[in-house]
Coordinates of C-alpha atoms in Angstrom, one line a residue:
M52 CA -64.2 -37.9 -1.3
T53 CA -66.1 -36.2 -4.2
L54 CA -68.1 -38.5 -6.4
P55 CA -70.3 -38.0 -9.4
I56 CA -73.9 -37.2 -8.9
I57 CA -76.2 -39.6 -10.8
N58 CA -79.3 -38.1 -12.7
A59 CA -82.0 -40.5 -13.9
V60 CA -84.8 -39.1 -15.9
I61 CA -87.8 -40.8 -17.5
N62 CA -89.5 -38.9 -20.3
F63 CA -93.1 -40.1 -20.9
S64 CA -93.5 -38.2 -24.1
T65 CA -93.7 -39.9 -27.5
G66 CA -91.2 -39.5 -30.3
P67 CA -87.4 -40.0 -30.5
S68 CA -86.2 -36.6 -29.1
F69 CA -85.1 -36.5 -25.5
A70 CA -85.6 -32.8 -25.1
Q71 CA -88.6 -31.4 -23.3
A72 CA -91.5 -30.2 -25.5
M73 CA -91.9 -26.5 -26.0
I74 CA -95.2 -24.7 -26.2
I75 CA -95.3 -21.4 -28.0
D76 CA -94.0 -18.7 -25.5
Q77 CA -93.0 -21.3 -23.1
G78 CA -89.5 -22.8 -23.7
I79 CA -86.0 -22.1 -24.9
L80 CA -85.3 -22.3 -28.6
G81 CA -82.5 -24.6 -29.5
V82 CA -83.1 -26.7 -26.4
N83 CA -86.7 -27.7 -26.5
V84 CA -88.7 -29.2 -29.3
L85 CA -91.9 -27.8 -30.5
A86 CA -95.1 -29.4 -29.4
D87 CA -98.7 -28.7 -28.5
S88 CA -98.2 -29.9 -24.9
A89 CA -95.4 -30.5 -22.5
G90 CA -94.3 -34.1 -21.8
V91 CA -94.2 -35.6 -18.4
I92 CA -90.6 -35.8 -17.4
V93 CA -89.8 -37.3 -14.1
D94 CA -86.6 -37.2 -12.3
V95 CA -86.1 -40.5 -10.3
S96 CA -82.5 -40.0 -9.3
D97 CA -83.1 -40.1 -5.6
Q98 CA -85.0 -43.5 -6.0
V99 CA -82.1 -45.2 -7.9
N100 CA -80.8 -48.4 -6.3
R101 CA -78.6 -49.8 -9.2
I102 CA -77.7 -48.8 -12.7
E103 CA -76.0 -51.1 -15.2
T104 CA -75.2 -49.9 -18.8
S105 CA -73.6 -51.7 -21.6
R106 CA -72.6 -50.2 -25.1
G107 CA -70.0 -51.3 -27.5
R108 CA -68.8 -53.3 -30.5
N109 CA -68.7 -57.0 -31.1
A110 CA -65.1 -57.8 -32.0
L111 CA -65.8 -60.7 -34.3
S112 CA -68.5 -59.0 -36.4
D113 CA -66.8 -55.8 -36.4
Q114 CA -70.2 -54.2 -35.6
F115 CA -71.5 -52.1 -32.7
Q116 CA -74.5 -53.7 -30.9
T117 CA -77.6 -52.3 -29.4
G118 CA -76.8 -50.5 -26.1
A119 CA -78.7 -51.7 -22.9
L120 CA -79.7 -50.3 -19.5
T121 CA -80.9 -51.8 -16.4
L122 CA -82.2 -49.2 -13.9
R123 CA -83.6 -50.4 -10.5
I124 CA -85.5 -47.9 -8.6
V125 CA -87.1 -48.1 -5.2
D126 CA -90.8 -48.3 -5.6
Q127 CA -92.4 -48.4 -2.1
N128 CA -95.6 -46.7 -3.1
G129 CA -96.3 -48.7 -6.3
D130 CA -95.9 -45.7 -8.5
F131 CA -94.7 -47.9 -11.3
N132 CA -97.7 -50.3 -11.1
P133 CA -99.5 -49.8 -14.5
Q134 CA -102.8 -50.7 -12.8
N135 CA -102.5 -48.3 -10.0
V136 CA -105.2 -45.7 -10.9
T137 CA -104.1 -43.3 -8.2
G138 CA -100.4 -43.5 -9.1
P139 CA -98.7 -40.4 -10.6
Y140 CA -97.8 -42.3 -13.9
Y141 CA -101.2 -44.1 -14.6
N142 CA -101.7 -44.5 -18.3
L143 CA -98.2 -43.4 -18.9
L144 CA -96.3 -46.7 -18.2
T145 CA -96.0 -48.0 -21.6
P146 CA -92.9 -49.5 -23.6
M147 CA -90.8 -47.3 -25.7
K148 CA -91.0 -44.3 -23.4
K149 CA -87.6 -42.6 -22.9
V150 CA -84.9 -42.7 -20.2
Q151 CA -81.7 -40.9 -19.7
I152 CA -78.9 -41.3 -17.5
T153 CA -76.2 -38.7 -16.8
A154 CA -73.6 -38.1 -14.2
T155 CA -72.5 -34.5 -12.9
F156 CA -68.8 -34.1 -11.6
N157 CA -67.1 -30.9 -10.9
S158 CA -70.0 -29.0 -12.4
V159 CA -69.8 -30.9 -15.8
T160 CA -72.5 -33.1 -16.8
Y161 CA -71.6 -36.3 -18.8
P162 CA -74.0 -38.4 -20.8
I163 CA -74.1 -42.1 -19.8
F164 CA -77.1 -43.6 -21.6
S165 CA -80.1 -42.5 -23.5
G166 CA -82.7 -45.0 -24.7
F167 CA -86.1 -46.4 -24.8
I168 CA -87.8 -48.6 -22.1
T169 CA -88.7 -52.1 -23.2
S170 CA -90.1 -53.4 -19.8
Y171 CA -90.9 -52.6 -16.2
V172 CA -90.4 -55.5 -13.9
T173 CA -91.6 -55.1 -10.4
T174 CA -90.5 -57.2 -7.4
Y175 CA -93.2 -57.5 -4.7
P176 CA -92.0 -57.8 -1.1
K177 CA -93.1 -60.7 1.0
D178 CA -93.8 -58.4 4.0
A179 CA -93.5 -54.7 5.0
S180 CA -90.0 -55.0 6.1
E181 CA -88.7 -55.7 2.6
V182 CA -88.1 -53.0 -0.1
A183 CA -90.0 -53.0 -3.3
Y184 CA -88.2 -52.5 -6.5
T185 CA -89.1 -51.7 -10.0
E186 CA -86.4 -52.6 -12.6
I187 CA -86.6 -50.6 -15.8
R188 CA -84.9 -52.2 -18.9
A189 CA -84.1 -50.0 -21.9
V190 CA -82.3 -50.2 -25.2
D191 CA -80.9 -47.5 -27.5
A192 CA -82.0 -46.4 -30.8
F193 CA -80.4 -49.3 -32.7
R194 CA -83.5 -51.3 -31.5
L195 CA -85.7 -48.8 -33.3
G196 CA -83.7 -49.2 -36.5
F197 CA -84.1 -53.0 -36.1
N198 CA -87.8 -52.7 -35.6
A199 CA -88.4 -50.5 -38.8
Q200 CA -88.8 -52.3 -42.1
I201 CA -87.9 -50.6 -45.3
N202 CA -87.6 -51.5 -49.0
T203 CA -86.8 -48.4 -51.1
V204 CA -84.8 -45.5 -50.0
T205 CA -85.9 -42.2 -51.4
G206 CA -83.0 -40.4 -53.5
A207 CA -80.5 -43.2 -53.1
T208 CA -78.8 -43.3 -56.5
A209 CA -75.4 -44.5 -57.6
G210 CA -72.5 -42.3 -56.8
D211 CA -73.9 -41.1 -53.3
L212 CA -71.2 -41.0 -50.7
S213 CA -71.7 -43.3 -47.7
G214 CA -72.7 -40.4 -45.5
T215 CA -75.3 -39.2 -47.7
R216 CA -76.8 -42.8 -47.9
V217 CA -76.8 -43.1 -44.1
N218 CA -78.8 -39.7 -43.9
Q219 CA -81.2 -41.0 -46.6
I220 CA -81.9 -44.2 -44.6
L221 CA -82.4 -42.2 -41.5
N222 CA -84.9 -40.0 -43.4
E223 CA -86.9 -43.1 -44.3
I224 CA -87.6 -43.8 -40.5
D225 CA -88.1 -40.0 -39.8
W226 CA -85.0 -39.8 -37.4
P227 CA -84.6 -36.2 -36.4
A228 CA -81.6 -34.4 -38.0
S229 CA -80.8 -32.8 -34.6
M230 CA -80.0 -36.5 -33.4
R231 CA -77.4 -37.4 -36.0
D232 CA -73.7 -37.0 -36.2
I233 CA -72.9 -38.2 -39.7
D234 CA -69.5 -38.1 -41.5
A235 CA -69.6 -37.3 -45.2
G236 CA -67.8 -40.7 -45.9
L237 CA -65.2 -41.6 -48.6
T238 CA -66.8 -44.5 -50.5
T239 CA -69.3 -44.0 -53.2
M240 CA -72.2 -46.3 -53.1
Q241 CA -74.2 -48.2 -55.7
A242 CA -77.9 -47.4 -56.1
D243 CA -80.0 -48.7 -53.2
P244 CA -80.9 -52.4 -53.9
G245 CA -84.5 -51.8 -52.9
T246 CA -84.8 -55.1 -51.0
N247 CA -87.0 -55.6 -47.9
R248 CA -84.8 -55.2 -44.9
T249 CA -84.7 -53.5 -41.6
A250 CA -83.3 -49.9 -41.6
L251 CA -80.6 -51.1 -39.2
A252 CA -79.5 -53.7 -41.7
A253 CA -79.5 -51.0 -44.4
L254 CA -77.3 -48.7 -42.3
T255 CA -75.1 -51.5 -41.4
T256 CA -74.4 -52.4 -45.0
V257 CA -73.4 -48.9 -45.9
S258 CA -71.1 -48.7 -42.9
T259 CA -69.4 -51.8 -43.6
S260 CA -69.0 -50.8 -47.3
E261 CA -67.3 -47.7 -46.1
Y262 CA -65.2 -49.5 -43.4
G263 CA -66.6 -47.1 -41.0
A264 CA -68.4 -47.3 -37.8
L265 CA -72.2 -47.0 -37.0
Y266 CA -73.4 -46.6 -33.5
V267 CA -75.7 -44.8 -31.0
D268 CA -73.9 -42.5 -28.6
A269 CA -74.6 -41.8 -24.9
T270 CA -76.9 -38.9 -25.8
G271 CA -79.1 -40.9 -28.1
S272 CA -77.8 -39.8 -31.5
F273 CA -77.0 -41.9 -34.5
V274 CA -73.2 -41.7 -35.2
F275 CA -71.5 -42.6 -38.5
Q276 CA -67.8 -42.3 -38.7
D277 CA -65.9 -42.9 -42.0
R278 CA -62.7 -44.7 -42.1
A279 CA -60.5 -41.5 -42.0
V280 CA -61.8 -41.2 -38.4
T281 CA -61.9 -45.0 -37.5
V282 CA -58.3 -45.5 -38.7
G283 CA -56.9 -42.1 -37.8
S284 CA -58.1 -41.8 -34.3
I285 CA -55.4 -44.2 -32.8
A286 CA -52.9 -41.4 -33.6
G287 CA -54.4 -39.1 -31.0
T288 CA -52.8 -38.7 -27.6
P289 CA -53.6 -41.6 -25.4
T290 CA -54.9 -41.4 -21.8
V291 CA -52.4 -43.5 -19.8
F292 CA -53.5 -45.9 -17.2
A293 CA -50.8 -47.6 -15.2
D294 CA -50.2 -49.5 -11.9
N295 CA -46.6 -48.2 -11.4
G296 CA -47.4 -44.5 -10.8
T297 CA -47.0 -43.2 -14.4
G298 CA -50.7 -43.0 -15.2
I299 CA -54.2 -43.2 -13.8
V300 CA -54.4 -46.1 -11.3
Y301 CA -57.0 -48.7 -12.2
S302 CA -58.6 -51.6 -10.2
D303 CA -58.2 -54.4 -12.8
A304 CA -56.8 -55.1 -16.2
S305 CA -57.4 -58.3 -18.2
W306 CA -54.8 -59.2 -20.7
I307 CA -55.2 -61.9 -23.4
L308 CA -53.3 -63.5 -26.1
N309 CA -55.4 -65.7 -28.5
D310 CA -56.3 -66.3 -32.1
T311 CA -59.9 -64.9 -31.9
L312 CA -59.0 -61.9 -34.1
I313 CA -56.8 -63.6 -36.5
F314 CA -58.1 -63.4 -40.1
N315 CA -55.6 -64.4 -42.9
K316 CA -57.9 -64.9 -45.8
S317 CA -60.6 -62.2 -46.6
T318 CA -63.4 -62.5 -49.2
I319 CA -65.3 -59.3 -50.0
T320 CA -68.0 -59.3 -52.5
R321 CA -70.0 -56.3 -53.6
T322 CA -73.6 -56.5 -55.1
G323 CA -73.3 -57.3 -58.7
G324 CA -69.5 -57.9 -58.5
T325 CA -67.1 -60.8 -58.2
A326 CA -65.5 -62.1 -55.1
Q327 CA -62.3 -60.2 -54.1
V328 CA -59.9 -62.4 -52.2
A329 CA -56.8 -61.6 -50.2
S330 CA -54.8 -64.1 -48.3
N331 CA -51.6 -64.1 -46.2
Q332 CA -49.9 -67.5 -46.7
A333 CA -47.3 -67.0 -43.9
S334 CA -50.0 -66.4 -41.4
I335 CA -52.0 -69.4 -42.7
D336 CA -48.9 -71.6 -42.3
K337 CA -48.4 -70.2 -38.7
Y338 CA -52.0 -70.2 -37.4
F339 CA -54.0 -72.3 -40.0
L340 CA -56.7 -70.8 -42.1
H341 CA -58.9 -68.1 -40.5
S342 CA -61.4 -66.9 -43.1
Y343 CA -63.5 -63.8 -43.2
F344 CA -66.5 -63.2 -45.5
L345 CA -68.6 -60.2 -46.4
D346 CA -71.1 -60.3 -49.2
N347 CA -73.6 -57.8 -50.8
L348 CA -71.7 -54.7 -50.0
L349 CA -72.5 -51.6 -51.9
M350 CA -69.0 -50.0 -53.0
Q351 CA -69.2 -49.1 -56.7
T352 CA -66.1 -51.2 -58.0
D353 CA -64.4 -54.4 -57.5
A354 CA -61.2 -52.5 -57.1
V355 CA -62.5 -50.9 -53.8
A356 CA -63.8 -54.3 -52.6
L357 CA -60.2 -55.7 -53.3
D358 CA -58.7 -52.8 -51.4
Y359 CA -61.0 -53.7 -48.5
A360 CA -59.9 -57.3 -48.6
L361 CA -56.3 -56.5 -48.7
A362 CA -56.5 -54.1 -45.8
Y363 CA -58.4 -56.3 -43.7
T364 CA -56.0 -59.3 -44.2
A365 CA -53.0 -57.2 -43.7
S366 CA -54.3 -55.9 -40.4
R367 CA -55.5 -59.1 -39.0
A368 CA -53.0 -61.7 -40.2
E369 CA -50.9 -61.5 -36.9
T370 CA -51.9 -61.2 -33.2
S371 CA -50.1 -60.2 -30.1
I372 CA -51.1 -59.8 -26.5
R373 CA -53.7 -57.1 -25.7
C374 CA -55.6 -55.8 -22.8
D375 CA -59.1 -57.1 -23.3
A376 CA -60.6 -54.9 -20.6
I377 CA -59.7 -52.4 -17.8
T378 CA -61.8 -51.4 -15.0
L379 CA -61.8 -48.1 -13.0
D380 CA -63.0 -47.8 -9.4
L381 CA -64.6 -44.5 -8.9
Y382 CA -64.4 -44.9 -5.1
T383 CA -60.6 -44.8 -5.2
P384 CA -59.5 -42.1 -2.9
N385 CA -58.3 -38.8 -4.5
Y386 CA -59.4 -40.1 -7.9
D387 CA -60.6 -37.0 -9.7
T388 CA -58.6 -37.6 -12.8
G389 CA -59.9 -41.2 -13.0
I390 CA -63.4 -40.2 -12.5
V391 CA -63.2 -37.7 -15.5
A392 CA -61.6 -40.4 -17.6
A393 CA -64.3 -42.9 -16.5
L394 CA -67.1 -40.5 -17.5
D395 CA -65.5 -38.7 -20.5
L396 CA -63.7 -41.4 -22.7
D397 CA -65.8 -43.2 -25.3
F398 CA -65.5 -45.2 -28.5
F399 CA -62.2 -44.9 -30.5
D400 CA -60.4 -42.9 -27.7
P401 CA -56.8 -44.2 -27.5
I402 CA -55.6 -45.4 -24.2
T403 CA -52.3 -46.9 -23.0
I404 CA -52.3 -49.6 -20.4
I405 CA -49.3 -50.5 -18.3
T406 CA -49.3 -53.5 -16.0
T407 CA -46.4 -54.6 -13.9
Q408 CA -45.8 -58.4 -14.0
P409 CA -44.2 -60.8 -11.4
G410 CA -40.4 -60.2 -11.7
G411 CA -40.7 -56.5 -12.6
S412 CA -41.4 -56.9 -16.4
L413 CA -44.2 -54.8 -17.9
L414 CA -47.1 -55.4 -20.2
E415 CA -47.8 -52.2 -22.2
K416 CA -50.1 -51.6 -25.1
T417 CA -51.9 -48.6 -26.8
L418 CA -55.4 -49.6 -27.9
Q419 CA -58.8 -48.1 -28.6
I420 CA -61.9 -48.2 -26.5
F421 CA -64.8 -50.1 -28.2
G422 CA -67.0 -50.8 -25.3
V423 CA -68.1 -49.0 -22.2
R424 CA -69.9 -50.7 -19.2
M425 CA -71.0 -49.0 -16.0
N426 CA -72.1 -50.8 -12.8
I427 CA -73.4 -48.3 -10.2
S428 CA -74.9 -49.1 -6.9
P429 CA -74.8 -47.6 -3.3
N430 CA -71.1 -47.3 -2.3
S431 CA -69.9 -48.7 -5.6
W432 CA -69.2 -47.2 -9.1
K433 CA -67.1 -49.1 -11.5
T434 CA -66.5 -48.3 -15.2
T435 CA -65.2 -51.0 -17.5
F436 CA -63.7 -50.2 -20.9
T437 CA -63.3 -53.0 -23.4
T438 CA -60.4 -52.4 -25.9
L439 CA -59.1 -53.7 -29.3
E440 CA -56.6 -53.0 -31.8
P441 CA -57.6 -50.3 -34.2
V442 CA -60.2 -51.6 -36.7
I443 CA -57.7 -51.3 -39.5
D444 CA -54.1 -50.4 -38.8
G445 CA -53.3 -48.8 -42.1
F446 CA -53.3 -49.3 -45.8
I447 CA -54.9 -47.8 -48.9
I448 CA -58.6 -48.1 -49.5
G449 CA -60.0 -46.2 -52.5
N450 CA -56.8 -44.4 -53.4
V451 CA -56.6 -43.0 -49.8
D452 CA -53.4 -43.9 -47.9
Y453 CA -54.1 -44.7 -44.1
G454 CA -50.6 -45.9 -43.3
I455 CA -48.1 -48.6 -44.1
L456 CA -48.5 -52.2 -43.7
D457 CA -46.3 -55.1 -44.6
T458 CA -48.1 -56.5 -47.8
S459 CA -45.1 -58.5 -49.2
V460 CA -46.9 -61.7 -48.1
L461 CA -50.3 -60.9 -49.4
S462 CA -51.8 -62.6 -52.4
Y463 CA -55.1 -62.1 -54.3

């Protein structure tokens, strides 16, 4: 059985970049970053005992959350004791140092997590027969955006597209241009409000006003996708997972039918505008009132805010059974295709899940990935994808048609 090889690297240099520092005449242009001394980068792959990663979107808030890593390594020599003056990392063990996890399979290296260490937790053995561990906990760059307070945003004037505004906010916190993947955007913004808030809050407001997506990817880059991508990506060719031989086998699928994602009355208000309300009376009669509110958004006109409310209500007024999560066991025999899927698929990728029910009936749904969790330990590797319906199934926002929804029961 061929399995992925885990690579766990701790970078003790400062700054956001995960690349090795390059001294003049010592490095590779386009790979290393210019510095006056090389950073201390340590490969702890052969000491890894357990890895847990979690990245994804909160379904109720429609926002991606801070990614998290727990890395437990065997530390028999006390190397990660910050008071060990003879240790190899003495004076380097401080919070906010960088850590990256990748996996190599069939000569391809896949990113799993890139982030910043928040704590080192050491377990001390009671006697010499027990193993000593240091548990390293880390978060992705969302935490840095949350820690950074801003007020004004240089150059943020009325008429900026959402992607331009995202870049302007990232400039305020000196985030490297090489660690960004920013769409141009389709919604024009008002001038920045100039209020005291975190950089992450400012970025989130812009992303929500666009009805796009903002997250940190597995390489550590900030990603902003406009709604053309977030809506249109469901139309791609899905990866099929099935328990009946028609797709990649999986170890577990959790199906759910509930009212959690029903919203049949949406109220969207832009800064300086009036509340724009869209409701679906048929859904209200069927499921009772499920309200959704967003305030202080930055689209320029009430008309665009109303489009947002109409689209959201039209997309969320009904519900159906969905696969909440699917788990792949990478220790499944002859599982090369499943391993590649487990390592390669990420946010917004479409997948089809097929589950055979008692009596021979099928559950089948095409959804998008909105969360990735990995649990890796000796003799075990499981990847779990959390899935949801598309953020918006279709509709027109800002004069751009993203599909057709039944709007006959909408009112505003």
